[in-house]
PDB file of C-alpha atoms in Angstrom:
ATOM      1  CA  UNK A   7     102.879  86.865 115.157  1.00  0.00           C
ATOM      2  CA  UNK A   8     105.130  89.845 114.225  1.00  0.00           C
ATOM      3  CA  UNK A   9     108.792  89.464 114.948  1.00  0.00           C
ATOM      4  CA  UNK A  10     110.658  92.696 115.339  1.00  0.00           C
ATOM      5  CA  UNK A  11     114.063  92.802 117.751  1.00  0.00           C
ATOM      6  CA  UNK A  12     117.799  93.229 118.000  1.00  0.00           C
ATOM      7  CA  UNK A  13     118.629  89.765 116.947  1.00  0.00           C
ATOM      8  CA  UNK A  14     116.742  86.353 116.231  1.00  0.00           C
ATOM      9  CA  UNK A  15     117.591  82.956 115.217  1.00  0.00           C
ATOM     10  CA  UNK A  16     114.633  80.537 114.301  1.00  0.00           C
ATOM     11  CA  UNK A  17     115.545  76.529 112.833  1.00  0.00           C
ATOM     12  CA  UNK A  18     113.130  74.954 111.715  1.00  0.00           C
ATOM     13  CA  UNK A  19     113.059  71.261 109.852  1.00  0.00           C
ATOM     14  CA  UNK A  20     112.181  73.406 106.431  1.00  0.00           C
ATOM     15  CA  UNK A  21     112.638  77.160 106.873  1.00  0.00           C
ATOM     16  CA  UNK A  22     115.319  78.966 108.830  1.00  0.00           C
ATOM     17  CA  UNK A  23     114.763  82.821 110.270  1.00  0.00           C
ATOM     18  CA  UNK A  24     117.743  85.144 111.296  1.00  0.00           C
ATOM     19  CA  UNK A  25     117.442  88.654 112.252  1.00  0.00           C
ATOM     20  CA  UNK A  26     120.191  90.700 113.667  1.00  0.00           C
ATOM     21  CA  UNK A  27     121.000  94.309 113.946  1.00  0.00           C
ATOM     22  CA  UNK A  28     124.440  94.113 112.252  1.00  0.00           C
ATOM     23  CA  UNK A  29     126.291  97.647 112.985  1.00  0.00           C
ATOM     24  CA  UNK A  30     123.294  99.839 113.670  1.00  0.00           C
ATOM     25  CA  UNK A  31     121.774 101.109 116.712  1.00  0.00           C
ATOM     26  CA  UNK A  32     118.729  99.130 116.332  1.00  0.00           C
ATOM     27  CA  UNK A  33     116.719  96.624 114.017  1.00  0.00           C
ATOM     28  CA  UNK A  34     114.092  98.070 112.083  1.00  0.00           C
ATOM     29  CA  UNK A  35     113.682  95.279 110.343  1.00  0.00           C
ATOM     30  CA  UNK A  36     110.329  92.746 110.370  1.00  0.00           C
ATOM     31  CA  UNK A  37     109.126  89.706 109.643  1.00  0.00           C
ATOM     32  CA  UNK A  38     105.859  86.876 109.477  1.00  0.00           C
ATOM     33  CA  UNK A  39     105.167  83.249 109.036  1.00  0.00           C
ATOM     34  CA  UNK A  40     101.869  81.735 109.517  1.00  0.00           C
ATOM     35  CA  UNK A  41      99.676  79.806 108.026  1.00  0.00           C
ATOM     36  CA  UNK A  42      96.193  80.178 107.074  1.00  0.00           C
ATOM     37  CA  UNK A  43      93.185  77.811 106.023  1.00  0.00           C
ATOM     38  CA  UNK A  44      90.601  79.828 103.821  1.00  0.00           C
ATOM     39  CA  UNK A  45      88.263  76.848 103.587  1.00  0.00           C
ATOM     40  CA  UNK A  46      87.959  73.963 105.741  1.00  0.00           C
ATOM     41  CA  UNK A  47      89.372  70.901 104.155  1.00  0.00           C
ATOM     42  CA  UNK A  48      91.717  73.056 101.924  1.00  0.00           C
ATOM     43  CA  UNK A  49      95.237  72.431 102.517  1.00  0.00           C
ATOM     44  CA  UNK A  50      96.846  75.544 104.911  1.00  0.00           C
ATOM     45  CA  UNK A  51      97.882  78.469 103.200  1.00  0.00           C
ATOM     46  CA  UNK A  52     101.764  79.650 104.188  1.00  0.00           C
ATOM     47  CA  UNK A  53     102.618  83.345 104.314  1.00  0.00           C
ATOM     48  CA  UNK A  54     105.995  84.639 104.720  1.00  0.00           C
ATOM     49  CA  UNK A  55     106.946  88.054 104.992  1.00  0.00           C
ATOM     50  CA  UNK A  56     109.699  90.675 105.373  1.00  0.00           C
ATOM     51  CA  UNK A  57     109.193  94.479 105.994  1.00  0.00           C
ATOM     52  CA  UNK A  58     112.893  96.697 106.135  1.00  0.00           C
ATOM     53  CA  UNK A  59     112.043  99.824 108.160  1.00  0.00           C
ATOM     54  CA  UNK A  60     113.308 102.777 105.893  1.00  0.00           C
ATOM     55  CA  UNK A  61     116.928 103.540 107.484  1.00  0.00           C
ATOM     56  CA  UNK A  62     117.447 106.469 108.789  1.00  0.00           C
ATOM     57  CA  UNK A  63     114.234 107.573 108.965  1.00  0.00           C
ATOM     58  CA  UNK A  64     112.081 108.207 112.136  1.00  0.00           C
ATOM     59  CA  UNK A  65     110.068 104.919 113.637  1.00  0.00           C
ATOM     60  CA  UNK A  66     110.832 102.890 110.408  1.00  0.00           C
ATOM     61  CA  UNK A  67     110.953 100.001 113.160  1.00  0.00           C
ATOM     62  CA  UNK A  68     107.629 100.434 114.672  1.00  0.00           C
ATOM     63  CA  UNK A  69     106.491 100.931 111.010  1.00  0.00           C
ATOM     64  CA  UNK A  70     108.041  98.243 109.726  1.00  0.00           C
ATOM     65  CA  UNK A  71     106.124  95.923 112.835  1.00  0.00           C
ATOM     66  CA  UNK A  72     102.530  97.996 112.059  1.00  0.00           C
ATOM     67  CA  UNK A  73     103.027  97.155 108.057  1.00  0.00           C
ATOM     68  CA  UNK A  74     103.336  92.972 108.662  1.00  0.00           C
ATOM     69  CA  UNK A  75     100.333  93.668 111.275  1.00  0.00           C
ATOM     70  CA  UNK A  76      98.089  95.249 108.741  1.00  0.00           C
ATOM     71  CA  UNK A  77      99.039  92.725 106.079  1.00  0.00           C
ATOM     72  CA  UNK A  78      98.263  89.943 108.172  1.00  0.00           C
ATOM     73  CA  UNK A  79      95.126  91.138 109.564  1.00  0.00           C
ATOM     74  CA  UNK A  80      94.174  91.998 105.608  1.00  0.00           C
ATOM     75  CA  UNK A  81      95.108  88.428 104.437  1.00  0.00           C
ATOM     76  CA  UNK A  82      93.184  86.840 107.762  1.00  0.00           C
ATOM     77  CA  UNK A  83      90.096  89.172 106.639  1.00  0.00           C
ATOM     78  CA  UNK A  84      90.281  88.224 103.323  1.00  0.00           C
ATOM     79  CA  UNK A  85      91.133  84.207 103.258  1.00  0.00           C
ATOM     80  CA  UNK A  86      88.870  83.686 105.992  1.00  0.00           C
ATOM     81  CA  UNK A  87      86.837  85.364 107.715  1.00  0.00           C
ATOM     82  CA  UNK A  88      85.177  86.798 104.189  1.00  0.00           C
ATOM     83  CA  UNK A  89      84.972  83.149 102.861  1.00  0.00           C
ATOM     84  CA  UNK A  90      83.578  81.556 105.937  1.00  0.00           C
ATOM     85  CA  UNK A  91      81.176  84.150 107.830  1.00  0.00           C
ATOM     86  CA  UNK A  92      77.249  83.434 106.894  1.00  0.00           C
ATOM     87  CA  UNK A  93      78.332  80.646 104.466  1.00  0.00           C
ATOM     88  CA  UNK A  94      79.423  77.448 105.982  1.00  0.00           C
ATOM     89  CA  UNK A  95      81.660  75.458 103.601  1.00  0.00           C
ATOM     90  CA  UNK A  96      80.523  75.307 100.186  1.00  0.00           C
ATOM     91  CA  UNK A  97      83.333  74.399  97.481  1.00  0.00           C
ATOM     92  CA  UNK A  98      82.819  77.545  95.297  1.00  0.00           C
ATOM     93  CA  UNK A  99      84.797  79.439  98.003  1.00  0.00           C
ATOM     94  CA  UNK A 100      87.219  77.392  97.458  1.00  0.00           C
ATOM     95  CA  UNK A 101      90.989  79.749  96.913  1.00  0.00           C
ATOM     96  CA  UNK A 102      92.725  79.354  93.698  1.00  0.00           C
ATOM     97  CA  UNK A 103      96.173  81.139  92.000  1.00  0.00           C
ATOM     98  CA  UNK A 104      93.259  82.941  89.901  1.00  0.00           C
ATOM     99  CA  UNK A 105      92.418  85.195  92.546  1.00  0.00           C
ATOM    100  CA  UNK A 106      95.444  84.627  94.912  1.00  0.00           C
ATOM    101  CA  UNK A 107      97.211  87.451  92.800  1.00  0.00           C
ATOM    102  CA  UNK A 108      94.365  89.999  94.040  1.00  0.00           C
ATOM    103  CA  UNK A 109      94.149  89.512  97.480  1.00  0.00           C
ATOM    104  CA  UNK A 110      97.953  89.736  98.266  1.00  0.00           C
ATOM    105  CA  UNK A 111      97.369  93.030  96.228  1.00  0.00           C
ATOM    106  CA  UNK A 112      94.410  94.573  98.336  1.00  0.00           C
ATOM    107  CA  UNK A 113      96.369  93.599 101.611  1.00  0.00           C
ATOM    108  CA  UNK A 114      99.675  95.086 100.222  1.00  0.00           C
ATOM    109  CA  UNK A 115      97.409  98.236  99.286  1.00  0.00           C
ATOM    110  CA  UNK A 116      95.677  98.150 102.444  1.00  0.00           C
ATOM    111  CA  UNK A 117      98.770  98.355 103.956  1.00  0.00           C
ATOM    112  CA  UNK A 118      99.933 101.179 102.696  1.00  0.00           C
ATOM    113  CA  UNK A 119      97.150 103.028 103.070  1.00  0.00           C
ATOM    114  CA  UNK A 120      97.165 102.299 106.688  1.00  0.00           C
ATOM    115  CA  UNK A 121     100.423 103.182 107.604  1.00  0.00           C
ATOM    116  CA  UNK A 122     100.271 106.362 105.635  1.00  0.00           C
ATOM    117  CA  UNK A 123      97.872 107.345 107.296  1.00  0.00           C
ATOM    118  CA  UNK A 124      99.525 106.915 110.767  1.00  0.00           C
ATOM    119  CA  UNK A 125     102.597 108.724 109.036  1.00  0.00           C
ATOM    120  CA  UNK A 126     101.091 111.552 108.220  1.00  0.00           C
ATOM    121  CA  UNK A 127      98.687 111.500 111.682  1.00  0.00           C
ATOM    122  CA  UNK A 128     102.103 111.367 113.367  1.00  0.00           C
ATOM    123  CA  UNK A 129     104.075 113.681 111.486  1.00  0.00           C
ATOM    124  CA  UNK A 130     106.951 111.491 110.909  1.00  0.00           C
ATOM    125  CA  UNK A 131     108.071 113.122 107.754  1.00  0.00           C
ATOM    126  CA  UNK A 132     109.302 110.294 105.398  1.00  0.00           C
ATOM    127  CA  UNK A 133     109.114 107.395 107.513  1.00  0.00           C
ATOM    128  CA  UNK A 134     108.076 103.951 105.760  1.00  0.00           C
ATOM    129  CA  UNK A 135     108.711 100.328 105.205  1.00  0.00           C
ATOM    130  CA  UNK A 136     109.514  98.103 102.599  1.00  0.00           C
ATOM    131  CA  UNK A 137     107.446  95.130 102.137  1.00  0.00           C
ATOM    132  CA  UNK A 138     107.521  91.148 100.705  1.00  0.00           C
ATOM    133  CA  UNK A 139     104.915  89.042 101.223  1.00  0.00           C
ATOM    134  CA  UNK A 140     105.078  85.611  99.839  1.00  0.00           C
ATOM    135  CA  UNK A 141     102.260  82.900  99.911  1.00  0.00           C
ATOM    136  CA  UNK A 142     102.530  78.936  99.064  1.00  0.00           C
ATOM    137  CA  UNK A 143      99.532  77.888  97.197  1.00  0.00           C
ATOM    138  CA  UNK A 144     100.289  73.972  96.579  1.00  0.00           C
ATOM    139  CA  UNK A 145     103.661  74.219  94.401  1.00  0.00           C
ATOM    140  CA  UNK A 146     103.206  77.597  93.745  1.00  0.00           C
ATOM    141  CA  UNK A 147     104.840  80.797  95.112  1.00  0.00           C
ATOM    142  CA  UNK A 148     102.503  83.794  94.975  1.00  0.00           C
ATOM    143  CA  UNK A 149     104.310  87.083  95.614  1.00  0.00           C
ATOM    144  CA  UNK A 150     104.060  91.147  95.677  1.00  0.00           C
ATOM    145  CA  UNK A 151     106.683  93.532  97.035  1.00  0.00           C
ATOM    146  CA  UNK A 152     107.215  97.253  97.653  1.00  0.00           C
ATOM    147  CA  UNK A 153     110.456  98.177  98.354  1.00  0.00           C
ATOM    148  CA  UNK A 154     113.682  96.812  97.656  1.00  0.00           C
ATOM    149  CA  UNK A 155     113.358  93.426  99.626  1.00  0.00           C
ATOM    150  CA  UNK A 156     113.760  90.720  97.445  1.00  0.00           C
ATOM    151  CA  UNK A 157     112.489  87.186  96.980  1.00  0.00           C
ATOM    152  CA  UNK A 158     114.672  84.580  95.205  1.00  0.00           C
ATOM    153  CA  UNK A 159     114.035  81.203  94.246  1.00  0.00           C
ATOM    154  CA  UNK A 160     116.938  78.400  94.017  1.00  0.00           C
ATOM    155  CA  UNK A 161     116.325  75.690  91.668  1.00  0.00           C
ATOM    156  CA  UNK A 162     117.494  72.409  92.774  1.00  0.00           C
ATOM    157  CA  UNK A 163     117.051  70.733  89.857  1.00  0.00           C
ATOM    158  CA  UNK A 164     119.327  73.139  87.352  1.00  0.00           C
ATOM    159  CA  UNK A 165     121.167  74.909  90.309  1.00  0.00           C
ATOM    160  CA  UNK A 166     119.966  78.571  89.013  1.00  0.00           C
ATOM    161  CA  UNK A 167     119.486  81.245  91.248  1.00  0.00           C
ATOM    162  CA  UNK A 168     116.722  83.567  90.110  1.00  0.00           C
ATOM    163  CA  UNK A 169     115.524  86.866  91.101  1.00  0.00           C
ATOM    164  CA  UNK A 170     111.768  86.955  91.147  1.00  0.00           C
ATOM    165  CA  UNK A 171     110.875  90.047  92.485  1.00  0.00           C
ATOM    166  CA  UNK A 172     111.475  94.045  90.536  1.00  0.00           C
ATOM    167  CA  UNK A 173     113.096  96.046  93.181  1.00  0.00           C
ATOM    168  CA  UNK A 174     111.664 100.110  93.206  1.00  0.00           C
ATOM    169  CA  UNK A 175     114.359 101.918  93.310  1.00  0.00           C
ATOM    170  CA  UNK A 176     115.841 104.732  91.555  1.00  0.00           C
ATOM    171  CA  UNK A 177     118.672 102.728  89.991  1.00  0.00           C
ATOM    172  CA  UNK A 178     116.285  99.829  89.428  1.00  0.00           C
ATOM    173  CA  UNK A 179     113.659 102.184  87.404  1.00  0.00           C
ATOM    174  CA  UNK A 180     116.606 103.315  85.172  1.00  0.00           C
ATOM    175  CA  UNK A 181     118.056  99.774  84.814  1.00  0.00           C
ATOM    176  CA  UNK A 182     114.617  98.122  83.523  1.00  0.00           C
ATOM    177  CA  UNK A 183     113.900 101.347  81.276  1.00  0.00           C
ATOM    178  CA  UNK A 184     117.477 100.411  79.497  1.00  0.00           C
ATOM    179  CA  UNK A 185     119.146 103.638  80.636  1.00  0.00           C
ATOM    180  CA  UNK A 186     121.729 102.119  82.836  1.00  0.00           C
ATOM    181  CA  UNK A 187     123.390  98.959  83.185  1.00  0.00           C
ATOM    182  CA  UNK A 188     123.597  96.253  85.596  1.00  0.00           C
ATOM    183  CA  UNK A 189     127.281  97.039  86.731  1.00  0.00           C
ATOM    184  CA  UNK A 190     126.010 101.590  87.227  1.00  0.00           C
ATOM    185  CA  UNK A 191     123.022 100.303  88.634  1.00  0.00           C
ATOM    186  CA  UNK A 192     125.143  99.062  92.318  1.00  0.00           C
ATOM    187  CA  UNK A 193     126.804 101.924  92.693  1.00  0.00           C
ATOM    188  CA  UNK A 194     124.016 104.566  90.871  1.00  0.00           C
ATOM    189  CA  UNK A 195     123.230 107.134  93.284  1.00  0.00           C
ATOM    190  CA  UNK A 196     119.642 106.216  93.284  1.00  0.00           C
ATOM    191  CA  UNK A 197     120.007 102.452  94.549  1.00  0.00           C
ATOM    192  CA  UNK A 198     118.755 103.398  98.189  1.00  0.00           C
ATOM    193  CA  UNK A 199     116.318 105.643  97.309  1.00  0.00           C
ATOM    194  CA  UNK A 200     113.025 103.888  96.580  1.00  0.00           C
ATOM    195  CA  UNK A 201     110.458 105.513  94.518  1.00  0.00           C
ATOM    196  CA  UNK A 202     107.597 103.291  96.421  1.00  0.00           C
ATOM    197  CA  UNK A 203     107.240 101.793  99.457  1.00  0.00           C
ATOM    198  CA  UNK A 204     104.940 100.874 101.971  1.00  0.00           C
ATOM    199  CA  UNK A 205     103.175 104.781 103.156  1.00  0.00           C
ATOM    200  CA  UNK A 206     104.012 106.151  99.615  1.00  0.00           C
ATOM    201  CA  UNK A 207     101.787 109.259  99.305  1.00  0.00           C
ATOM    202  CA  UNK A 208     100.692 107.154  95.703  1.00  0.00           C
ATOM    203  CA  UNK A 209     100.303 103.428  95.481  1.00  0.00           C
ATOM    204  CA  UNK A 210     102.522 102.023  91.829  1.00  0.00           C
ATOM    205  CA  UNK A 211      99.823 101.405  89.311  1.00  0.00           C
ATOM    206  CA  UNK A 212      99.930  97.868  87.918  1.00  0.00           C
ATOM    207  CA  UNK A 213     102.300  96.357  90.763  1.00  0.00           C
ATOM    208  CA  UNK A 214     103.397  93.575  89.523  1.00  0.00           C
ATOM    209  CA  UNK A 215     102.321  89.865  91.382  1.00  0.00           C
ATOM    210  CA  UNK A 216     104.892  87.400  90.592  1.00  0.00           C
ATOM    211  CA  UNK A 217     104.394  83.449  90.581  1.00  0.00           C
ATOM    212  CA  UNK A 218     106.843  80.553  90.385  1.00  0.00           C
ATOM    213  CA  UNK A 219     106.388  77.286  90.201  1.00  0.00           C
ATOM    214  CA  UNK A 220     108.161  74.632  93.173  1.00  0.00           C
ATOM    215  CA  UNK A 221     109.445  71.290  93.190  1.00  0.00           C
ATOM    216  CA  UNK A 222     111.318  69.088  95.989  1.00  0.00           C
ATOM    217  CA  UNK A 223     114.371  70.279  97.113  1.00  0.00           C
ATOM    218  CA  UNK A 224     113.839  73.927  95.917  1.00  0.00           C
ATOM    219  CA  UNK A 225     114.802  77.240  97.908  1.00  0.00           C
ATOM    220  CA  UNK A 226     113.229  80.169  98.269  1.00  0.00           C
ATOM    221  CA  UNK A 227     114.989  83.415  99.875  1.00  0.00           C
ATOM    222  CA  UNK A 228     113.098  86.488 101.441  1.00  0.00           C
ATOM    223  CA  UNK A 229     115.392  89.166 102.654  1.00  0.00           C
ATOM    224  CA  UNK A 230     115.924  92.740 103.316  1.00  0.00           C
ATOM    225  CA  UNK A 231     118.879  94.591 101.641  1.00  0.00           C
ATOM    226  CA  UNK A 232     121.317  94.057 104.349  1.00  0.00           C
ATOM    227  CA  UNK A 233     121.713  90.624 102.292  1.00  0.00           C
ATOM    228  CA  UNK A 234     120.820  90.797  99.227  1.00  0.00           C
ATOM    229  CA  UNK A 235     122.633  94.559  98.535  1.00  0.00           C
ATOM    230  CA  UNK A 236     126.353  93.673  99.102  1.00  0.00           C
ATOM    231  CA  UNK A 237     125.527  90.672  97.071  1.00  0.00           C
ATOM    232  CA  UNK A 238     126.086  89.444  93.522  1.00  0.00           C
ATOM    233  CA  UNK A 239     123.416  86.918  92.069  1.00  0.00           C
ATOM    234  CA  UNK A 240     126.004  84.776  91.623  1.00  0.00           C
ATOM    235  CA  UNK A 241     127.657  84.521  94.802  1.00  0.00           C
ATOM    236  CA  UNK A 242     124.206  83.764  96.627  1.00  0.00           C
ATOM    237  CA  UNK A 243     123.371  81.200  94.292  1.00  0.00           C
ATOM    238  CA  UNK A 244     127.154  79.648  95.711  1.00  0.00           C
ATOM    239  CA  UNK A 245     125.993  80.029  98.828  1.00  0.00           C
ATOM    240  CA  UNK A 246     122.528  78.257  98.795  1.00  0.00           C
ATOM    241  CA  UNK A 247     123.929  75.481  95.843  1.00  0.00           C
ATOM    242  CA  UNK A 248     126.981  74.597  98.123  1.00  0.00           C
ATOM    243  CA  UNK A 249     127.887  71.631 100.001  1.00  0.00           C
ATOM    244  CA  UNK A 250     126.330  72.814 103.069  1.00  0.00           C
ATOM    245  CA  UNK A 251     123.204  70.670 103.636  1.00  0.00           C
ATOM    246  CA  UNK A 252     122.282  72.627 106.398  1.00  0.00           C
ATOM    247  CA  UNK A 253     119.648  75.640 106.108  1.00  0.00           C
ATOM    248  CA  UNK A 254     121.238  76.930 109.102  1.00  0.00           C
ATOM    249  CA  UNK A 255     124.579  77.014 107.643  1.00  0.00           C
ATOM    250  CA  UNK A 256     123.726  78.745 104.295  1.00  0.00           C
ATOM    251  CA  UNK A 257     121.840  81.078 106.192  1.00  0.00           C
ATOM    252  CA  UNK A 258     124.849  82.120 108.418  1.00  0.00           C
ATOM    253  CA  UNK A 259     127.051  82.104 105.551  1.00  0.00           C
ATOM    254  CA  UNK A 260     125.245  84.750 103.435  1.00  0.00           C
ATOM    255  CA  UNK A 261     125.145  86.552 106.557  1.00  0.00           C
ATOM    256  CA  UNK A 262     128.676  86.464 106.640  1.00  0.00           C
ATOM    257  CA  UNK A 263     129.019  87.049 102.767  1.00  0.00           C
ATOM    258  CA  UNK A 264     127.465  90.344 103.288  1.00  0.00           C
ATOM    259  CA  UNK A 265     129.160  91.786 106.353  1.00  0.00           C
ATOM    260  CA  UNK A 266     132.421  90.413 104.392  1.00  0.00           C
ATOM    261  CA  UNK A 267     131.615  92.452 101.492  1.00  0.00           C
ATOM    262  CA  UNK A 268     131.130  95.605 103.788  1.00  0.00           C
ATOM    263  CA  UNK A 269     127.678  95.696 104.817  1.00  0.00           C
ATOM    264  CA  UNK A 270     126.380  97.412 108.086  1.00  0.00           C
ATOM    265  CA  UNK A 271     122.519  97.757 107.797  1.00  0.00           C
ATOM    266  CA  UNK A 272     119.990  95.294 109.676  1.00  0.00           C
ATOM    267  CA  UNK A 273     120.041  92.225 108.211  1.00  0.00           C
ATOM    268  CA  UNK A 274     116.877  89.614 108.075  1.00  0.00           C
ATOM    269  CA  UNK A 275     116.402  86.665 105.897  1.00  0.00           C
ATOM    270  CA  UNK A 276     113.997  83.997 105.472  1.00  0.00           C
ATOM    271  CA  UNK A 277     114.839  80.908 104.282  1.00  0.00           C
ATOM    272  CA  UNK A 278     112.540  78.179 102.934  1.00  0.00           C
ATOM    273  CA  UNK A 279     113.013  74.753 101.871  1.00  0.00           C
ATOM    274  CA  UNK A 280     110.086  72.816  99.549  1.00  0.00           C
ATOM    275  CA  UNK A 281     109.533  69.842 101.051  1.00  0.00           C
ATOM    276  CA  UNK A 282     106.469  68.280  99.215  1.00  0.00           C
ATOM    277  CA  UNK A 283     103.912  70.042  96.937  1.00  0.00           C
TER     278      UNK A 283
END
């Protein structure tokens, strides 16, 4: 199921979800969990995702909603109806981290296709989403993002924070092609405009599909900008390496980190806790 509205609050034992408007007139922010089993006796699949409605731009909430529908219905298409229709059970159909990678791509692709094709059917100008899709394949973390919605995965073992996922903004293009720094890159004049994003007229060549490896105890963080952009690296790792045993806490407090440091937009985060592998 797609969750899009004003303001949300799921607890769970091992993931937390909070979604809230913040100071805008509305959320146009998304976002997933499910699970899926591609093969009978394979252990479930979980998908998590997070889609950011481009602000200020017309329907970037229903867009944001139609982009985690399309995904979903892609990844559903792909992990089982594809492996199971006309072919019972037979192990060779098993799903592996081998081609993991390429179906998260065709349903990111997919997705952008679709919705910029309702764009454009529409005329609705510029409107898009960004997109983060993340998928737990035994104690791995498969993931692929448009956008500027980041993933990041705490290490409970060394207490590092690390950013997994390349954000596609201006800024961020600059930054990795050594033109800018870390410190110009928050305040470049390009670090809210993204050069893809989910209903891009042209879909990045080579996006990149990012894996990391989980043990007990570890975090992982999906969220839209209204978290992760008023944020240093450094003060979420605080946050999610504090005292605070409580999911529910750390999410609130880098909820309250952000609006602290000045930020209005929507604000949704996901947060996961690896309980076994």
């Amino acid at each position: 199921m797609v969750h899009e509205a004003s303001d949300i609050k799921l607890n769970q034992p091992n993931y937390v979800v909070y979604s809230q408007t913040n100071h805008r007139d509305k959320n146009e922010d998304s976002f997933q969990i499910f699970a899926l089993t591609p093969v009978l006796g394979q252990k479930p699949v979980t998908i998590m995702a997070v889609a950011d409605g481009m602000g200020g731009h017309a329907y970037g909430e229903y867009v944001s909603e139609q982009t985690l529908r399309k995904l979903s219905l892609s990844l559903f298409e792909q992990l089982t109806i594809e492996l199971s229709l006309n072919r019972g059970c037979p192990e060779d159909k098993q799903i592996t981290l081998d081609n993991f990678s390429q179906v998260l791509l065709k349903a990111v692709e997919q997705a952008n296709a679709y919705v910029r094709k309702m764009v454009e059917a529409n005329k609705w100008g510029k409107a898009g989403s960004t997109v983060l899709v993340t998928a737990i394949v035994g104690n791995v973390a498969v993931s692929v993002n448009l956008g500027d919605s980041p993933l990041f995965h705490y290490q409970a073992s060394s207490g590092k924070l690390t950013k997994v996922t390349q954000e596609h903004t201006v800024a961020d293009v600059l930054l990795r092609a050594g033109m800018i720094t870390q410190e110009m890159a928050r305040s470049h004049e390009g670090r809210n405009r993204l050069e893809f994003y989910v209903g891009c007229p042209q879909f990045p060549p080579n996006l990149a599909v990012q894996q990391v490896s989980l043990t007990p105890g570890d975090l992982l963080l999906l969220c839209t900008d209204g978290i992760s952009g008023s944020l240093l690296l450094e003060e979420i790792q605080s946050i999610l390496g504090g005292d605070r045993t409580s999911l529910a806490l750390k999410a609130e407090s880098l909820i309250q980190a952000a609006q602290t440091a000045g930020e209005t937009d929507n604000q949704t985060l996901i947060l996961w806790k690896v309980v076994s592998c």
